[in-house]
mmCIF file of C-alpha atoms in Angstrom:
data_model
loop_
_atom_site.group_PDB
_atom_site.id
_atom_site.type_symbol
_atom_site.label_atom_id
_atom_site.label_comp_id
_atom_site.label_asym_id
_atom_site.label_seq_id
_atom_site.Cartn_x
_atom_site.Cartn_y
_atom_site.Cartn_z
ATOM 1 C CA UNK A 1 57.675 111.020 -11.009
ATOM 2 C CA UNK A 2 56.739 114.629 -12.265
ATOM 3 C CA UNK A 3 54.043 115.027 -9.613
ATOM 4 C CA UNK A 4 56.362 113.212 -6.544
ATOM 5 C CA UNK A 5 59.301 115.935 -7.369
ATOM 6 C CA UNK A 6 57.138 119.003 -7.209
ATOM 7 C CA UNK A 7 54.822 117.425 -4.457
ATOM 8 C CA UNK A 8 57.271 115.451 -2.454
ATOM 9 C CA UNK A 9 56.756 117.593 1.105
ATOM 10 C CA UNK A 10 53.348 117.332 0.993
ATOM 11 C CA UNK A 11 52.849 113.683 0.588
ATOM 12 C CA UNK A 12 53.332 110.934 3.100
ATOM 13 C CA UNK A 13 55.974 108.167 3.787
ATOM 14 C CA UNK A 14 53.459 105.277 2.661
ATOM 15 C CA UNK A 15 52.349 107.605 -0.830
ATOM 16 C CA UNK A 16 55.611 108.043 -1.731
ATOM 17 C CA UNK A 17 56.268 104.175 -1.317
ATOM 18 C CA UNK A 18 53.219 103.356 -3.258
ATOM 19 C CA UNK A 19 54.604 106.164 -5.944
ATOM 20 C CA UNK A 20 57.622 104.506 -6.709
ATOM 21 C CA UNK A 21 56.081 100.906 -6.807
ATOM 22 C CA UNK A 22 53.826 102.255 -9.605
ATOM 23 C CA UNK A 23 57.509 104.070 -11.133
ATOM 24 C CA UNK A 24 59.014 100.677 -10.781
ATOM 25 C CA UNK A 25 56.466 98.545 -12.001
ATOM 26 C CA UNK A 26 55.924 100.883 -15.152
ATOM 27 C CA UNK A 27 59.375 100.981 -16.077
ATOM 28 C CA UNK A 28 59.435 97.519 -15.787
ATOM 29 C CA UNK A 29 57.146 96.535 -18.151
ATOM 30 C CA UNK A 30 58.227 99.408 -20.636
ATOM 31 C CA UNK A 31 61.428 97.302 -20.875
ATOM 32 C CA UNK A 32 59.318 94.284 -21.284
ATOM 33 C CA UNK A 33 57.711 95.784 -24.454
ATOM 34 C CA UNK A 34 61.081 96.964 -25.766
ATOM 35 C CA UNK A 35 62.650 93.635 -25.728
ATOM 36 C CA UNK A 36 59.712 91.780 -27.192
ATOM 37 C CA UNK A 37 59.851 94.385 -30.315
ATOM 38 C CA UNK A 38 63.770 93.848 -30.707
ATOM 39 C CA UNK A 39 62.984 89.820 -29.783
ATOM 40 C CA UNK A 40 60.002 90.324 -32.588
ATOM 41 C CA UNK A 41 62.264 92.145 -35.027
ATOM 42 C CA UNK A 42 64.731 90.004 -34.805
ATOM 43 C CA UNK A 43 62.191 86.792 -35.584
ATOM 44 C CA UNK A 44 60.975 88.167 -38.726
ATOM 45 C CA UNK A 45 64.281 87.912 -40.432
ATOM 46 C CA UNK A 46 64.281 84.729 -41.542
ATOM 47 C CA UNK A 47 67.502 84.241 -43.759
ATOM 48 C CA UNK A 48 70.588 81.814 -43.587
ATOM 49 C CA UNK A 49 72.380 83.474 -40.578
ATOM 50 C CA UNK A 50 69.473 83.755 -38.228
ATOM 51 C CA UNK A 51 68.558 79.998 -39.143
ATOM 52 C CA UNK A 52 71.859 79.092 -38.726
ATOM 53 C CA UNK A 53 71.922 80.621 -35.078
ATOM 54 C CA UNK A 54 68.198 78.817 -34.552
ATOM 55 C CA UNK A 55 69.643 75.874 -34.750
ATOM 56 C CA UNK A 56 67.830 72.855 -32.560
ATOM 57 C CA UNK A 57 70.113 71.137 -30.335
ATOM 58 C CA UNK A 58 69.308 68.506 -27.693
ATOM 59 C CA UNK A 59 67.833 70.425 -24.359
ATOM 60 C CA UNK A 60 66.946 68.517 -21.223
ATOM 61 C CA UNK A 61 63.643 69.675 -20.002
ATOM 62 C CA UNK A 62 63.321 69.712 -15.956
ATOM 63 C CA UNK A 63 61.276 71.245 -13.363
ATOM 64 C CA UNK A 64 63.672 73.263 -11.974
ATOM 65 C CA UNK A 65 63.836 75.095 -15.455
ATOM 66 C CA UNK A 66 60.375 75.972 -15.501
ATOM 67 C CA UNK A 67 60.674 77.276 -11.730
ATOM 68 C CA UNK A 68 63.273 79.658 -12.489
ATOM 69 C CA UNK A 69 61.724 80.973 -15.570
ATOM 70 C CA UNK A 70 58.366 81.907 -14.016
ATOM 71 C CA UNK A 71 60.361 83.944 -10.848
ATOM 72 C CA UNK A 72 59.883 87.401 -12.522
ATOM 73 C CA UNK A 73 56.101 86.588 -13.080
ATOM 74 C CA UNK A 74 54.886 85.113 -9.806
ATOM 75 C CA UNK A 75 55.789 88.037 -7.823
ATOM 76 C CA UNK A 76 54.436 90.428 -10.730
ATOM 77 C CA UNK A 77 50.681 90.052 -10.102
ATOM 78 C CA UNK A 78 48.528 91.146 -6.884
ATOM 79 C CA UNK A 79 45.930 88.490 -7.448
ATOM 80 C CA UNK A 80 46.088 84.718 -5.364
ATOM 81 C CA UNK A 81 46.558 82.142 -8.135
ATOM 82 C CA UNK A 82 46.997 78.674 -7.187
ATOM 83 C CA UNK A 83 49.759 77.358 -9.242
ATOM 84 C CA UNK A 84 50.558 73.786 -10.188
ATOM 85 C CA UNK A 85 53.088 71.937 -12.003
ATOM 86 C CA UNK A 86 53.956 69.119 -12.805
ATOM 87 C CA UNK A 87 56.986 68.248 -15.255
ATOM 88 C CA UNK A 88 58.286 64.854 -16.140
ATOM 89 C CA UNK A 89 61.782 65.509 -17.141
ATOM 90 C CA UNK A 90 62.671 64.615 -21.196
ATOM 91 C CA UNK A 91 65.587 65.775 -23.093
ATOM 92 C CA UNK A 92 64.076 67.249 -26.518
ATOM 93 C CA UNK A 93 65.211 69.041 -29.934
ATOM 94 C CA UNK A 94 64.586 72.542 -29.334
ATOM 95 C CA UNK A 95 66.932 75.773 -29.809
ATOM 96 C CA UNK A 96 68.130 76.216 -26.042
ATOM 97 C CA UNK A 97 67.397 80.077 -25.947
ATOM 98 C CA UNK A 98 63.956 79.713 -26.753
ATOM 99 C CA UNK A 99 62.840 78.072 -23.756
ATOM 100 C CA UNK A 100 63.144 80.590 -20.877
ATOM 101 C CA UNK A 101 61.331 83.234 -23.021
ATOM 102 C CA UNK A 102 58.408 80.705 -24.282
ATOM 103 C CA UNK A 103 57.967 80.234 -20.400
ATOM 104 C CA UNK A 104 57.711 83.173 -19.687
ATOM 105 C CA UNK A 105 55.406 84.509 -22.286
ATOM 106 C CA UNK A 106 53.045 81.656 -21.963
ATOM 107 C CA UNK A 107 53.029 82.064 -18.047
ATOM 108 C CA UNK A 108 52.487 86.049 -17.806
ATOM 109 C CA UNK A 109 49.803 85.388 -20.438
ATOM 110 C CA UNK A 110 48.222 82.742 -17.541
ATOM 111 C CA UNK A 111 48.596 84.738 -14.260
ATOM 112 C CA UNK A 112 47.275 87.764 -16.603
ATOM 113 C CA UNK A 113 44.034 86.382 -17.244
ATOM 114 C CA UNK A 114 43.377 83.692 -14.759
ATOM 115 C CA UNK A 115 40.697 84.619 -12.568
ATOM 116 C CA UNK A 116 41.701 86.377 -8.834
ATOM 117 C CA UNK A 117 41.561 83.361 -7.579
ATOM 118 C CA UNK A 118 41.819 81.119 -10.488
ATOM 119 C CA UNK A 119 44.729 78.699 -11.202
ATOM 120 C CA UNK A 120 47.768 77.837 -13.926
ATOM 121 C CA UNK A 121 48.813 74.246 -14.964
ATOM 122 C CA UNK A 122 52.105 74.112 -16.230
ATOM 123 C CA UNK A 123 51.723 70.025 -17.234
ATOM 124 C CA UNK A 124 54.906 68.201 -19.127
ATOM 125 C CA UNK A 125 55.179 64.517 -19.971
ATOM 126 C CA UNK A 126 55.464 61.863 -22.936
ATOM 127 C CA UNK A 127 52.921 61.182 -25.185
ATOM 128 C CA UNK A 128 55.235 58.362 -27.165
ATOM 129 C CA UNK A 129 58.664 56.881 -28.117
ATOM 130 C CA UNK A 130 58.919 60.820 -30.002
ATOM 131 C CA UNK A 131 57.177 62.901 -28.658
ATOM 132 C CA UNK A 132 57.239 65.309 -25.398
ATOM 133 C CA UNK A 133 54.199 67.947 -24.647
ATOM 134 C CA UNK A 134 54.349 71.082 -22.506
ATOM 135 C CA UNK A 135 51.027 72.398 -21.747
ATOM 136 C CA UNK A 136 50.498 75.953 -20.051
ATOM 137 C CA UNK A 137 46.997 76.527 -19.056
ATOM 138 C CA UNK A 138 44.720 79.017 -16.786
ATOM 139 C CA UNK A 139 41.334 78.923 -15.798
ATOM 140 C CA UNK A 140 39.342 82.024 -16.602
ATOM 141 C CA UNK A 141 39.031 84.371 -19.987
ATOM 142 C CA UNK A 142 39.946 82.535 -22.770
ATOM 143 C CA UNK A 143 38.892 83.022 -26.762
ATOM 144 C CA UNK A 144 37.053 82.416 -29.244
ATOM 145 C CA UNK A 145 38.115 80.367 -32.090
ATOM 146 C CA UNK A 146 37.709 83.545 -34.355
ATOM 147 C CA UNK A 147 40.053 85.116 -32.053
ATOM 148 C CA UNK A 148 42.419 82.224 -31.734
ATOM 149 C CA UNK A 149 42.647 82.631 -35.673
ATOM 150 C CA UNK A 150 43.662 86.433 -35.819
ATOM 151 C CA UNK A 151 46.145 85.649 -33.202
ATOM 152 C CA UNK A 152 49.308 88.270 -34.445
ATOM 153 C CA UNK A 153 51.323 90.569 -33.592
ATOM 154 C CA UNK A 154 50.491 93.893 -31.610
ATOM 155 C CA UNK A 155 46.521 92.403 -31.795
ATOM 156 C CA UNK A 156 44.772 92.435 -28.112
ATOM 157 C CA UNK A 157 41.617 91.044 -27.105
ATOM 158 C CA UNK A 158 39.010 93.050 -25.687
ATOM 159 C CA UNK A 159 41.280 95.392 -24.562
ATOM 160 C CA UNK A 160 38.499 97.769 -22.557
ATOM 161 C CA UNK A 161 37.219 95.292 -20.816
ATOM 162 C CA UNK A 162 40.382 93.777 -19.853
ATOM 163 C CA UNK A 163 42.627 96.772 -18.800
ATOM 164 C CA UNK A 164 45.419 94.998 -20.648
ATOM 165 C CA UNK A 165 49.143 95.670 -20.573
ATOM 166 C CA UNK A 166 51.427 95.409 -22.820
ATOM 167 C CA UNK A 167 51.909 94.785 -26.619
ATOM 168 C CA UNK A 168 50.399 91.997 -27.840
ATOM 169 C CA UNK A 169 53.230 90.252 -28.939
ATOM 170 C CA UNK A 170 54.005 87.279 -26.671
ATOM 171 C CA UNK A 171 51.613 84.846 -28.177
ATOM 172 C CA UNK A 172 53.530 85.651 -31.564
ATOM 173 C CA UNK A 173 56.847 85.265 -30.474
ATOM 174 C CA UNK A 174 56.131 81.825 -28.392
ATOM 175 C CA UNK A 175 54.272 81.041 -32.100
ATOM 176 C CA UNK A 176 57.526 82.342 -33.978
ATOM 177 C CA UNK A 177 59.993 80.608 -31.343
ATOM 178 C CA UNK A 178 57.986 77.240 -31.797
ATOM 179 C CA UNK A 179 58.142 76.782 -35.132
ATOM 180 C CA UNK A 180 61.783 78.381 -35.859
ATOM 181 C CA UNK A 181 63.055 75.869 -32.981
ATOM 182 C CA UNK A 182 60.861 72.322 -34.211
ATOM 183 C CA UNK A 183 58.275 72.559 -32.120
ATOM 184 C CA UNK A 184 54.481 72.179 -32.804
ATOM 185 C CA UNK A 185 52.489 75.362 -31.338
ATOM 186 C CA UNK A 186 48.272 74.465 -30.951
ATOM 187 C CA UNK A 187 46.013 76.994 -29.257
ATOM 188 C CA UNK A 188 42.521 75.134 -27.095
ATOM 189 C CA UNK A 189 40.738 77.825 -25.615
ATOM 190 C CA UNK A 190 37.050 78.407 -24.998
ATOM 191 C CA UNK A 191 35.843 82.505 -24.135
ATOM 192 C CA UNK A 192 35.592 83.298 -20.978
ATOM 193 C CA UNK A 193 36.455 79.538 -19.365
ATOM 194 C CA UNK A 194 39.772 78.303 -20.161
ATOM 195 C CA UNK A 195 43.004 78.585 -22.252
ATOM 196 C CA UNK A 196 45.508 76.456 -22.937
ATOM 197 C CA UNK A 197 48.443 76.321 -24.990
ATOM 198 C CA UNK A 198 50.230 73.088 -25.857
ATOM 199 C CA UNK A 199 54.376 73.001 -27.274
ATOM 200 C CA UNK A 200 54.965 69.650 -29.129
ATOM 201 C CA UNK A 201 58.441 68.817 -28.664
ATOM 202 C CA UNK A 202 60.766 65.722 -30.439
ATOM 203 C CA UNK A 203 62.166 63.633 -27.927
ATOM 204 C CA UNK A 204 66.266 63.183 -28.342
ATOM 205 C CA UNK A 205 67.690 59.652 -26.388
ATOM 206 C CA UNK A 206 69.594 60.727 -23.298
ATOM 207 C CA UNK A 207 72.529 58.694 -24.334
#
């Protein structure tokens, strides 16, 4: 911004354009990390009036939920990833709020380190009478299971190498939102192949 308002006559229609995509996109993702430290803080109190407003509730999961929650992250990454999903609508017990977030997390965390031309699985569907799994997966880097165990908050991976973004924290809070809403959280991932993240939900009858 400092260098377009002191250089603004010397630079062309197309550098300015490309100037203020960068601004945009920057800004953008500063707000990102602001609300995942205020969504973070705001995890980390457990007492009686933040369990109270955690509290599960039935929550029909469909398709057209997980489409809308992955808008602001398809259009977010220059890269062609094939994306596929398939979702077998359920109603579950899960805190209602939770949901768009945990998508969203979970899916910037897949276009983020899927190969250029590597693809996400967003896979939902019963496993029994009680149980419903959502599974959010990429092909491409993945960890180790050292890594999968230090998982925490504001910890990054091979940061260098990477040229992450961001904080660190949206494993953590999809981890945190899991568990504070009654659903299971499991981490399969193998370095530099795969990684996939599976959400055990508990199935609520739809009468």
């Amino acid at each position: 911004a400092e260098f377009m308002l002191h250089s603004i006559e010397n630079i062309s229609k197309e550098q300015r354009a490309n100037l203020l995509n960068a601004i945009l996109k920057s800004g953008i993702r500063l707000k990102r990390t602001l609300d995942n430290l205020i969504m973070y803080q705001n995890l980390i109190r457990e007492n009686e009036i933040l369990q109270k407003e955690f509290n599960p509730s039935k929550f029909l999961i469909t398709k057209d939920k997980i489409q809308k929650s992955l808008c602001p992250i398809e259009n977010k990454y220059e890269k062609s990833v094939d994306l596929k999903i398939s979702i077998e609508e359920s109603s579950v017990l899960f805190v209602n709020s939770f949901f768009t977030k945990m998508i969203e997390e979970l899916a910037d965390n897949a276009f983020k380190f899927s190969g250029k031309q590597g693809t996400v699985q967003i896979e939902g569907s019963s496993v029994d009478e009680s149980n419903y799994i959502l599974i959010i997966s990429n092909e491409g880097q993945g960890l180790s299971q050292e890594q999968i165990q230090n998982i925490g908050a504001f910890i990054q991976f091979d940061r260098k190498m990477n040229e992450q973004q961001g904080s660190g924290l949206g494993l953590f809070i999809v981890k945190k939102m899991a568990s504070l809403g009654g659903a299971e959280f499991e981490i399969q991932s193998e370095k530099n192949s795969f990684f996939k993240v599976i959400l055990k939900f508990k199935k609520q009858p739809d009468y």
